Amino acid sequence: MKGANITIVSKFILVGLSDLPEVRFPLFLLFALIYAATLAGNITILVAIATDLRLHNPMYFFLSNLSLLDILCPTITVPKMLDMLLSENKEISFVGCMLQLYFLIDVLGTEIFLLAVMAYDRYIAICQPLQYMAIMSRRICVQMAAGTWISGFLNALLHTSFTFTLSFCGSNEVNQYFCDISPVMALSCSSTYTSEMVILVVAGVLGSSAFVITLVSYVYIVFAILRMNSAPGRHKAFSTCASHLTVVGLFYGTTIFTYVRPSSRYSPNQDRVISMFYGIVTPMLNPMIYSLRNKEVKRALIRVVSQERFTGRRED
């Protein structure tokens, strides 16, 4: 079997969250509500940005991309998790597992790059306000957003290739409620050293590069805010950046802890909890964080909700 790339396993069994019947239905209701709230919040953000001309600028263009990613991220894992809780069907095909892992890494990678781009956008807006519209032109914004999606695609392709070209010929029980790199690699009956090192180096370089861009941008932003003479100007700049920093802290902390480390430090129970934060909880919180910290978004959301209520009453 040495050096062979043979896949004998044709399907995987996802462990899920709980085997206790009395717990499964309450968990189903909880995560169904969280998923519904995530979809409602992010779709409302997208509608608000699309329909309010005052939000047609680079900052909200990138925010709409973030909301789209926050819709996709839980959609990749939560429906299957809900199915497992309700029907106890824990099987997922080999191809299905591969696609689930690919799309999840794609979305997470894209979001990491997008958060760095959003930090750079805030740096230009606050530190070089007079050149902002020239530097962050529509063409440049589209190119930067496209770059984050393409980078996420290539990053996911690399990770998925190195994970699923391994040999799987023993246990097929994935110790997670979705297909992820570490629990899938743990099932391989061939050496995972090369795959782990490539994934660790690539994830480390790309993740740390995005993090450094974000960090450096905010160091400059903080100094620029402190130099402002106007107290309302300082408050507005800080309020705008605080929401982004909160999202960055939640997302970077959990994803870096999960992916930038060797599989020898893999802990199924710990990873299950952490993955819920970046995969389920954070996408639900992001619309709330941005709407609560940003008056323009809040006004647009109120207008969208008011219009929907008015339309509903008129139809009644």
mmCIF file of C-alpha atoms in Angstrom:
data_model
loop_
_atom_site.group_PDB
_atom_site.id
_atom_site.type_symbol
_atom_site.label_atom_id
_atom_site.label_comp_id
_atom_site.label_asym_id
_atom_site.label_seq_id
_atom_site.Cartn_x
_atom_site.Cartn_y
_atom_site.Cartn_z
ATOM 1 C CA MET A 1 0.000 0.000 0.000
ATOM 2 C CA LYS A 2 3.084 2.173 0.331
ATOM 3 C CA GLY A 3 3.078 5.209 -1.937
ATOM 4 C CA ALA A 4 -0.321 4.265 -3.368
ATOM 5 C CA ASN A 5 -3.114 6.772 -3.633
ATOM 6 C CA ILE A 6 -6.022 4.367 -3.177
ATOM 7 C CA THR A 7 -9.408 5.439 -1.877
ATOM 8 C CA ILE A 8 -11.304 2.451 -0.542
ATOM 9 C CA VAL A 9 -13.689 4.516 1.591
ATOM 10 C CA SER A 10 -16.727 5.520 -0.527
ATOM 11 C CA LYS A 11 -18.590 7.458 2.150
ATOM 12 C CA PHE A 12 -18.033 9.067 5.517
ATOM 13 C CA ILE A 13 -20.044 9.086 8.737
ATOM 14 C CA LEU A 14 -20.284 12.457 10.482
ATOM 15 C CA VAL A 15 -20.294 12.179 14.276
ATOM 16 C CA GLY A 16 -22.757 15.064 14.718
ATOM 17 C CA LEU A 17 -23.482 17.002 17.882
ATOM 18 C CA SER A 18 -25.309 14.516 20.076
ATOM 19 C CA ASP A 19 -26.775 10.998 20.060
ATOM 20 C CA LEU A 20 -29.170 11.736 22.923
ATOM 21 C CA PRO A 21 -32.783 11.801 21.605
ATOM 22 C CA GLU A 22 -33.883 14.307 24.264
ATOM 23 C CA VAL A 23 -31.193 16.770 23.166
ATOM 24 C CA ARG A 24 -31.353 16.444 19.383
ATOM 25 C CA PHE A 25 -34.690 18.212 18.838
ATOM 26 C CA PRO A 26 -33.875 21.237 21.070
ATOM 27 C CA LEU A 27 -30.536 21.520 19.230
ATOM 28 C CA PHE A 28 -32.374 21.325 15.903
ATOM 29 C CA LEU A 29 -34.670 24.206 16.933
ATOM 30 C CA LEU A 30 -31.751 26.277 18.250
ATOM 31 C CA PHE A 31 -29.608 25.965 15.124
ATOM 32 C CA ALA A 32 -32.599 26.313 12.783
ATOM 33 C CA LEU A 33 -33.433 29.641 14.467
ATOM 34 C CA ILE A 34 -29.791 30.787 14.317
ATOM 35 C CA TYR A 35 -29.600 29.853 10.629
ATOM 36 C CA ALA A 36 -32.883 31.652 9.874
ATOM 37 C CA ALA A 37 -31.672 34.746 11.752
ATOM 38 C CA THR A 38 -28.374 34.627 9.830
ATOM 39 C CA LEU A 39 -30.133 34.484 6.460
ATOM 40 C CA ALA A 40 -32.636 37.203 7.417
ATOM 41 C CA GLY A 41 -29.980 39.556 8.798
ATOM 42 C CA ASN A 42 -27.528 39.244 5.912
ATOM 43 C CA ILE A 43 -30.190 39.333 3.188
ATOM 44 C CA THR A 44 -31.610 42.505 4.785
ATOM 45 C CA ILE A 45 -28.113 44.055 4.759
ATOM 46 C CA LEU A 46 -27.760 43.194 1.057
ATOM 47 C CA VAL A 47 -31.180 44.653 0.222
ATOM 48 C CA ALA A 48 -30.452 47.822 2.250
ATOM 49 C CA ILE A 49 -27.135 48.408 0.463
ATOM 50 C CA ALA A 50 -28.605 47.665 -2.976
ATOM 51 C CA THR A 51 -31.589 50.002 -2.560
ATOM 52 C CA ASP A 52 -30.017 52.954 -0.715
ATOM 53 C CA LEU A 53 -27.953 55.191 -3.025
ATOM 54 C CA ARG A 54 -26.153 56.682 -0.003
ATOM 55 C CA LEU A 55 -24.606 53.271 0.609
ATOM 56 C CA HIS A 56 -23.234 52.908 -2.910
ATOM 57 C CA ASN A 57 -19.592 53.446 -1.952
ATOM 58 C CA PRO A 58 -16.544 51.182 -1.469
ATOM 59 C CA MET A 59 -17.090 50.517 2.249
ATOM 60 C CA TYR A 60 -20.611 49.141 1.731
ATOM 61 C CA PHE A 61 -19.634 47.365 -1.481
ATOM 62 C CA PHE A 62 -17.177 45.293 0.552
ATOM 63 C CA LEU A 63 -19.739 44.901 3.344
ATOM 64 C CA SER A 64 -22.198 43.416 0.830
ATOM 65 C CA ASN A 65 -19.511 40.882 -0.156
ATOM 66 C CA LEU A 66 -19.063 40.027 3.533
ATOM 67 C CA SER A 67 -22.812 39.522 3.943
ATOM 68 C CA LEU A 68 -22.858 37.203 0.927
ATOM 69 C CA LEU A 69 -20.029 35.152 2.454
ATOM 70 C CA ASP A 70 -21.913 35.072 5.776
ATOM 71 C CA ILE A 71 -24.891 33.566 3.952
ATOM 72 C CA LEU A 72 -22.760 30.953 2.178
ATOM 73 C CA CYS A 73 -20.665 29.865 5.185
ATOM 74 C CA PRO A 74 -23.445 28.355 7.363
ATOM 75 C CA THR A 75 -25.349 27.166 4.267
ATOM 76 C CA ILE A 76 -22.457 24.794 3.528
ATOM 77 C CA THR A 77 -22.679 22.989 6.891
ATOM 78 C CA VAL A 78 -25.907 23.792 8.776
ATOM 79 C CA PRO A 79 -28.538 22.106 6.495
ATOM 80 C CA LYS A 80 -26.680 18.768 6.745
ATOM 81 C CA MET A 81 -26.291 19.247 10.513
ATOM 82 C CA LEU A 82 -30.041 19.891 10.864
ATOM 83 C CA ASP A 83 -30.775 16.801 8.780
ATOM 84 C CA MET A 84 -28.554 14.722 11.089
ATOM 85 C CA LEU A 85 -30.308 16.051 14.189
ATOM 86 C CA LEU A 86 -33.769 15.371 12.783
ATOM 87 C CA SER A 87 -33.355 12.164 10.773
ATOM 88 C CA GLU A 88 -30.161 10.677 12.263
ATOM 89 C CA ASN A 89 -28.822 10.312 8.699
ATOM 90 C CA LYS A 90 -25.113 10.898 9.328
ATOM 91 C CA GLU A 91 -23.797 9.555 6.029
ATOM 92 C CA ILE A 92 -22.118 11.790 3.457
ATOM 93 C CA SER A 93 -20.624 10.522 0.198
ATOM 94 C CA PHE A 94 -16.890 10.813 -0.510
ATOM 95 C CA VAL A 95 -17.572 13.430 -3.204
ATOM 96 C CA GLY A 96 -20.081 15.223 -0.961
ATOM 97 C CA CYS A 97 -17.516 15.405 1.842
ATOM 98 C CA MET A 98 -14.867 16.698 -0.554
ATOM 99 C CA LEU A 99 -17.197 19.387 -1.934
ATOM 100 C CA GLN A 100 -18.310 20.435 1.560
ATOM 101 C CA LEU A 101 -14.699 20.859 2.685
ATOM 102 C CA TYR A 102 -13.762 22.675 -0.540
ATOM 103 C CA PHE A 103 -16.572 25.232 -0.388
ATOM 104 C CA LEU A 104 -16.070 25.846 3.334
ATOM 105 C CA ILE A 105 -12.324 26.524 2.928
ATOM 106 C CA ASP A 106 -13.127 28.658 -0.131
ATOM 107 C CA VAL A 107 -15.568 30.865 1.808
ATOM 108 C CA LEU A 108 -13.370 31.108 4.918
ATOM 109 C CA GLY A 109 -10.275 31.965 2.862
ATOM 110 C CA THR A 110 -12.161 34.590 0.863
ATOM 111 C CA GLU A 111 -13.450 36.158 4.081
ATOM 112 C CA ILE A 112 -9.936 36.369 5.555
ATOM 113 C CA PHE A 113 -8.706 38.226 2.459
ATOM 114 C CA LEU A 114 -11.840 40.396 2.333
ATOM 115 C CA LEU A 115 -11.395 41.560 5.934
ATOM 116 C CA ALA A 116 -7.847 42.676 5.046
ATOM 117 C CA VAL A 117 -9.193 44.586 2.021
ATOM 118 C CA MET A 118 -11.844 46.223 4.224
ATOM 119 C CA ALA A 119 -9.127 47.303 6.686
ATOM 120 C CA TYR A 120 -7.141 48.838 3.800
ATOM 121 C CA ASP A 121 -10.289 50.628 2.615
ATOM 122 C CA ARG A 122 -10.763 52.175 6.085
ATOM 123 C CA TYR A 123 -7.074 53.178 6.127
ATOM 124 C CA ILE A 124 -7.444 55.084 2.827
ATOM 125 C CA ALA A 125 -10.745 56.670 3.938
ATOM 126 C CA ILE A 126 -9.339 57.971 7.241
ATOM 127 C CA CYS A 127 -5.650 58.562 6.492
ATOM 128 C CA GLN A 128 -5.958 59.804 2.885
ATOM 129 C CA PRO A 129 -9.520 61.182 2.628
ATOM 130 C CA LEU A 130 -8.788 63.606 -0.227
ATOM 131 C CA GLN A 131 -7.470 60.817 -2.476
ATOM 132 C CA TYR A 132 -10.054 58.249 -1.331
ATOM 133 C CA MET A 133 -12.367 58.254 -4.357
ATOM 134 C CA ALA A 134 -9.428 58.306 -6.765
ATOM 135 C CA ILE A 135 -7.646 55.386 -5.076
ATOM 136 C CA MET A 136 -10.773 53.349 -4.292
ATOM 137 C CA SER A 137 -12.448 53.767 -7.675
ATOM 138 C CA ARG A 138 -15.232 51.392 -8.727
ATOM 139 C CA ARG A 139 -12.854 49.489 -11.019
ATOM 140 C CA ILE A 140 -10.268 49.045 -8.249
ATOM 141 C CA CYS A 141 -12.931 47.913 -5.757
ATOM 142 C CA VAL A 142 -14.285 45.304 -8.177
ATOM 143 C CA GLN A 143 -10.748 44.067 -8.880
ATOM 144 C CA MET A 144 -9.935 43.841 -5.163
ATOM 145 C CA ALA A 145 -13.178 41.983 -4.392
ATOM 146 C CA ALA A 146 -12.598 39.623 -7.342
ATOM 147 C CA GLY A 147 -9.051 39.053 -6.077
ATOM 148 C CA THR A 148 -10.343 37.903 -2.681
ATOM 149 C CA TRP A 149 -12.782 35.431 -4.295
ATOM 150 C CA ILE A 150 -10.131 34.064 -6.697
ATOM 151 C CA SER A 151 -7.574 33.738 -3.868
ATOM 152 C CA GLY A 152 -10.147 31.858 -1.779
ATOM 153 C CA PHE A 153 -10.868 29.552 -4.737
ATOM 154 C CA LEU A 154 -7.176 28.725 -5.307
ATOM 155 C CA ASN A 155 -6.485 28.331 -1.577
ATOM 156 C CA ALA A 156 -9.403 25.892 -1.212
ATOM 157 C CA LEU A 157 -8.313 23.959 -4.307
ATOM 158 C CA LEU A 158 -4.844 23.439 -2.821
ATOM 159 C CA HIS A 159 -6.134 22.389 0.623
ATOM 160 C CA THR A 160 -8.765 20.030 -0.802
ATOM 161 C CA SER A 161 -6.304 18.421 -3.224
ATOM 162 C CA PHE A 162 -3.742 17.687 -0.509
ATOM 163 C CA THR A 163 -6.446 16.317 1.802
ATOM 164 C CA PHE A 164 -8.350 14.034 -0.568
ATOM 165 C CA THR A 165 -5.392 12.584 -2.498
ATOM 166 C CA LEU A 166 -4.526 10.720 0.710
ATOM 167 C CA SER A 167 -5.455 7.028 1.094
ATOM 168 C CA PHE A 168 -8.583 6.242 3.128
ATOM 169 C CA CYS A 169 -8.923 2.546 3.876
ATOM 170 C CA GLY A 170 -9.890 2.203 7.540
ATOM 171 C CA SER A 171 -12.381 4.038 9.711
ATOM 172 C CA ASN A 172 -14.716 6.429 7.912
ATOM 173 C CA GLU A 173 -16.101 8.208 11.005
ATOM 174 C CA VAL A 174 -15.389 11.952 10.813
ATOM 175 C CA ASN A 175 -15.161 13.322 14.344
ATOM 176 C CA GLN A 176 -16.981 16.561 13.482
ATOM 177 C CA TYR A 177 -20.460 17.640 12.343
ATOM 178 C CA PHE A 178 -19.057 18.558 8.914
ATOM 179 C CA CYS A 179 -16.081 17.577 6.746
ATOM 180 C CA ASP A 180 -13.042 19.568 7.852
ATOM 181 C CA ILE A 181 -9.326 19.177 7.144
ATOM 182 C CA SER A 182 -8.064 17.862 10.495
ATOM 183 C CA PRO A 183 -10.789 15.239 11.220
ATOM 184 C CA VAL A 184 -10.675 13.959 7.622
ATOM 185 C CA MET A 185 -6.860 13.732 7.633
ATOM 186 C CA ALA A 186 -7.042 11.836 10.919
ATOM 187 C CA LEU A 187 -8.759 8.989 9.008
ATOM 188 C CA SER A 188 -5.997 8.559 6.433
ATOM 189 C CA CYS A 189 -4.045 5.318 6.416
ATOM 190 C CA SER A 190 -1.136 6.945 4.537
ATOM 191 C CA SER A 191 1.408 9.504 5.722
ATOM 192 C CA THR A 192 -0.116 12.966 6.119
ATOM 193 C CA TYR A 193 3.171 14.776 6.864
ATOM 194 C CA THR A 194 3.652 16.393 3.435
ATOM 195 C CA SER A 195 0.002 17.414 3.151
ATOM 196 C CA GLU A 196 0.024 18.846 6.671
ATOM 197 C CA MET A 197 3.209 20.836 6.090
ATOM 198 C CA VAL A 198 1.963 22.299 2.786
ATOM 199 C CA ILE A 199 -1.404 23.228 4.300
ATOM 200 C CA LEU A 200 0.252 24.637 7.444
ATOM 201 C CA VAL A 201 2.732 26.756 5.479
ATOM 202 C CA VAL A 202 0.183 28.053 2.945
ATOM 203 C CA ALA A 203 -2.446 28.784 5.604
ATOM 204 C CA GLY A 204 0.208 30.385 7.825
ATOM 205 C CA VAL A 205 1.628 32.616 5.080
ATOM 206 C CA LEU A 206 -1.729 33.706 3.648
ATOM 207 C CA GLY A 207 -3.431 34.079 7.031
ATOM 208 C CA SER A 208 -0.549 35.973 8.624
ATOM 209 C CA SER A 209 -0.178 38.224 5.535
ATOM 210 C CA ALA A 210 -3.855 39.183 5.690
ATOM 211 C CA PHE A 211 -3.567 39.699 9.436
ATOM 212 C CA VAL A 212 -0.468 41.940 9.064
ATOM 213 C CA ILE A 213 -2.248 44.080 6.438
ATOM 214 C CA THR A 214 -5.193 44.467 8.814
ATOM 215 C CA LEU A 215 -2.979 45.201 11.817
ATOM 216 C CA VAL A 216 -0.769 47.763 10.041
ATOM 217 C CA SER A 217 -3.824 49.483 8.545
ATOM 218 C CA TYR A 218 -5.370 49.893 11.984
ATOM 219 C CA VAL A 219 -2.149 51.127 13.574
ATOM 220 C CA TYR A 220 -2.152 53.983 11.039
ATOM 221 C CA ILE A 221 -5.893 54.487 11.547
ATOM 222 C CA VAL A 222 -5.544 54.792 15.336
ATOM 223 C CA PHE A 223 -2.779 57.398 15.022
ATOM 224 C CA ALA A 224 -4.844 59.328 12.445
ATOM 225 C CA ILE A 225 -7.920 59.295 14.718
ATOM 226 C CA LEU A 226 -5.890 60.502 17.717
ATOM 227 C CA ARG A 227 -4.578 63.431 15.642
ATOM 228 C CA MET A 228 -8.103 64.594 14.719
ATOM 229 C CA ASN A 229 -9.110 67.923 16.290
ATOM 230 C CA SER A 230 -12.855 67.316 16.003
ATOM 231 C CA ALA A 231 -14.381 65.144 18.752
ATOM 232 C CA PRO A 232 -17.429 64.204 16.563
ATOM 233 C CA GLY A 233 -15.015 63.286 13.749
ATOM 234 C CA ARG A 234 -13.023 61.050 16.089
ATOM 235 C CA HIS A 235 -16.199 59.413 17.364
ATOM 236 C CA LYS A 236 -17.532 58.763 13.835
ATOM 237 C CA ALA A 237 -14.198 57.322 12.642
ATOM 238 C CA PHE A 238 -13.887 55.109 15.697
ATOM 239 C CA SER A 239 -17.516 53.953 15.447
ATOM 240 C CA THR A 240 -17.040 52.969 11.791
ATOM 241 C CA CYS A 241 -13.835 51.039 12.518
ATOM 242 C CA ALA A 242 -14.992 49.433 15.779
ATOM 243 C CA SER A 243 -17.543 47.227 14.000
ATOM 244 C CA HIS A 244 -14.909 45.975 11.563
ATOM 245 C CA LEU A 245 -12.408 45.341 14.363
ATOM 246 C CA THR A 246 -15.007 43.335 16.303
ATOM 247 C CA VAL A 247 -15.696 41.141 13.262
ATOM 248 C CA VAL A 248 -11.949 40.739 12.624
ATOM 249 C CA GLY A 249 -11.321 39.711 16.230
ATOM 250 C CA LEU A 250 -14.099 37.104 16.238
ATOM 251 C CA PHE A 251 -13.235 35.632 12.860
ATOM 252 C CA TYR A 252 -9.414 35.706 12.839
ATOM 253 C CA GLY A 253 -9.120 34.375 16.387
ATOM 254 C CA THR A 254 -11.200 31.259 15.765
ATOM 255 C CA THR A 255 -10.040 30.398 12.216
ATOM 256 C CA ILE A 256 -6.318 30.876 12.894
ATOM 257 C CA PHE A 257 -6.588 28.730 16.030
ATOM 258 C CA THR A 258 -8.346 26.000 14.037
ATOM 259 C CA TYR A 259 -6.278 25.839 10.833
ATOM 260 C CA VAL A 260 -2.776 27.192 11.540
ATOM 261 C CA ARG A 261 -1.536 24.279 13.666
ATOM 262 C CA PRO A 262 -0.436 20.630 13.223
ATOM 263 C CA SER A 263 -2.965 17.800 13.477
ATOM 264 C CA SER A 264 -1.148 16.444 16.566
ATOM 265 C CA ARG A 265 -2.841 19.256 18.489
ATOM 266 C CA TYR A 266 -6.270 18.432 17.090
ATOM 267 C CA SER A 267 -8.974 18.177 19.774
ATOM 268 C CA PRO A 268 -12.399 17.085 18.398
ATOM 269 C CA ASN A 269 -14.545 18.489 21.216
ATOM 270 C CA GLN A 270 -12.646 21.781 21.346
ATOM 271 C CA ASP A 271 -12.703 22.187 17.556
ATOM 272 C CA ARG A 272 -16.418 21.443 17.417
ATOM 273 C CA VAL A 273 -17.136 24.380 19.719
ATOM 274 C CA ILE A 274 -14.696 26.751 17.979
ATOM 275 C CA SER A 275 -15.985 25.850 14.502
ATOM 276 C CA MET A 276 -19.489 26.839 15.631
ATOM 277 C CA PHE A 277 -18.224 30.339 16.370
ATOM 278 C CA TYR A 278 -16.690 31.058 12.957
ATOM 279 C CA GLY A 279 -19.132 28.899 10.968
ATOM 280 C CA ILE A 280 -22.483 29.616 12.635
ATOM 281 C CA VAL A 281 -22.382 32.290 15.357
ATOM 282 C CA THR A 282 -20.159 34.933 13.685
ATOM 283 C CA PRO A 283 -22.191 35.058 10.415
ATOM 284 C CA MET A 284 -25.296 35.697 12.552
ATOM 285 C CA LEU A 285 -23.592 38.402 14.654
ATOM 286 C CA ASN A 286 -21.988 40.348 11.777
ATOM 287 C CA PRO A 287 -25.212 42.085 10.598
ATOM 288 C CA MET A 288 -26.013 43.049 14.202
ATOM 289 C CA ILE A 289 -22.489 44.364 14.814
ATOM 290 C CA TYR A 290 -22.517 46.516 11.672
ATOM 291 C CA SER A 291 -26.089 47.769 12.102
ATOM 292 C CA LEU A 292 -25.618 48.646 15.777
ATOM 293 C CA ARG A 293 -22.296 50.458 15.244
ATOM 294 C CA ASN A 294 -23.131 52.187 11.953
ATOM 295 C CA LYS A 295 -25.882 54.825 11.804
ATOM 296 C CA GLU A 296 -26.103 54.816 7.998
ATOM 297 C CA VAL A 297 -26.650 51.053 7.876
ATOM 298 C CA LYS A 298 -29.119 51.300 10.751
ATOM 299 C CA ARG A 299 -31.159 53.968 8.925
ATOM 300 C CA ALA A 300 -31.154 51.919 5.714
ATOM 301 C CA LEU A 301 -32.256 48.781 7.583
ATOM 302 C CA ILE A 302 -35.085 50.654 9.315
ATOM 303 C CA ARG A 303 -36.221 51.992 5.940
ATOM 304 C CA VAL A 304 -36.183 48.497 4.367
ATOM 305 C CA VAL A 305 -38.111 46.948 7.288
ATOM 306 C CA SER A 306 -40.619 49.837 7.286
ATOM 307 C CA GLN A 307 -41.216 49.438 3.550
ATOM 308 C CA GLU A 308 -41.781 45.691 3.957
ATOM 309 C CA ARG A 309 -44.318 46.280 6.745
ATOM 310 C CA PHE A 310 -46.102 48.948 4.696
ATOM 311 C CA THR A 311 -46.215 46.665 1.640
ATOM 312 C CA GLY A 312 -47.508 43.770 3.768
ATOM 313 C CA ARG A 313 -50.300 45.912 5.244
ATOM 314 C CA ARG A 314 -51.284 47.255 1.837
ATOM 315 C CA GLU A 315 -51.523 43.716 0.432
ATOM 316 C CA ASP A 316 -53.694 42.678 3.411
#
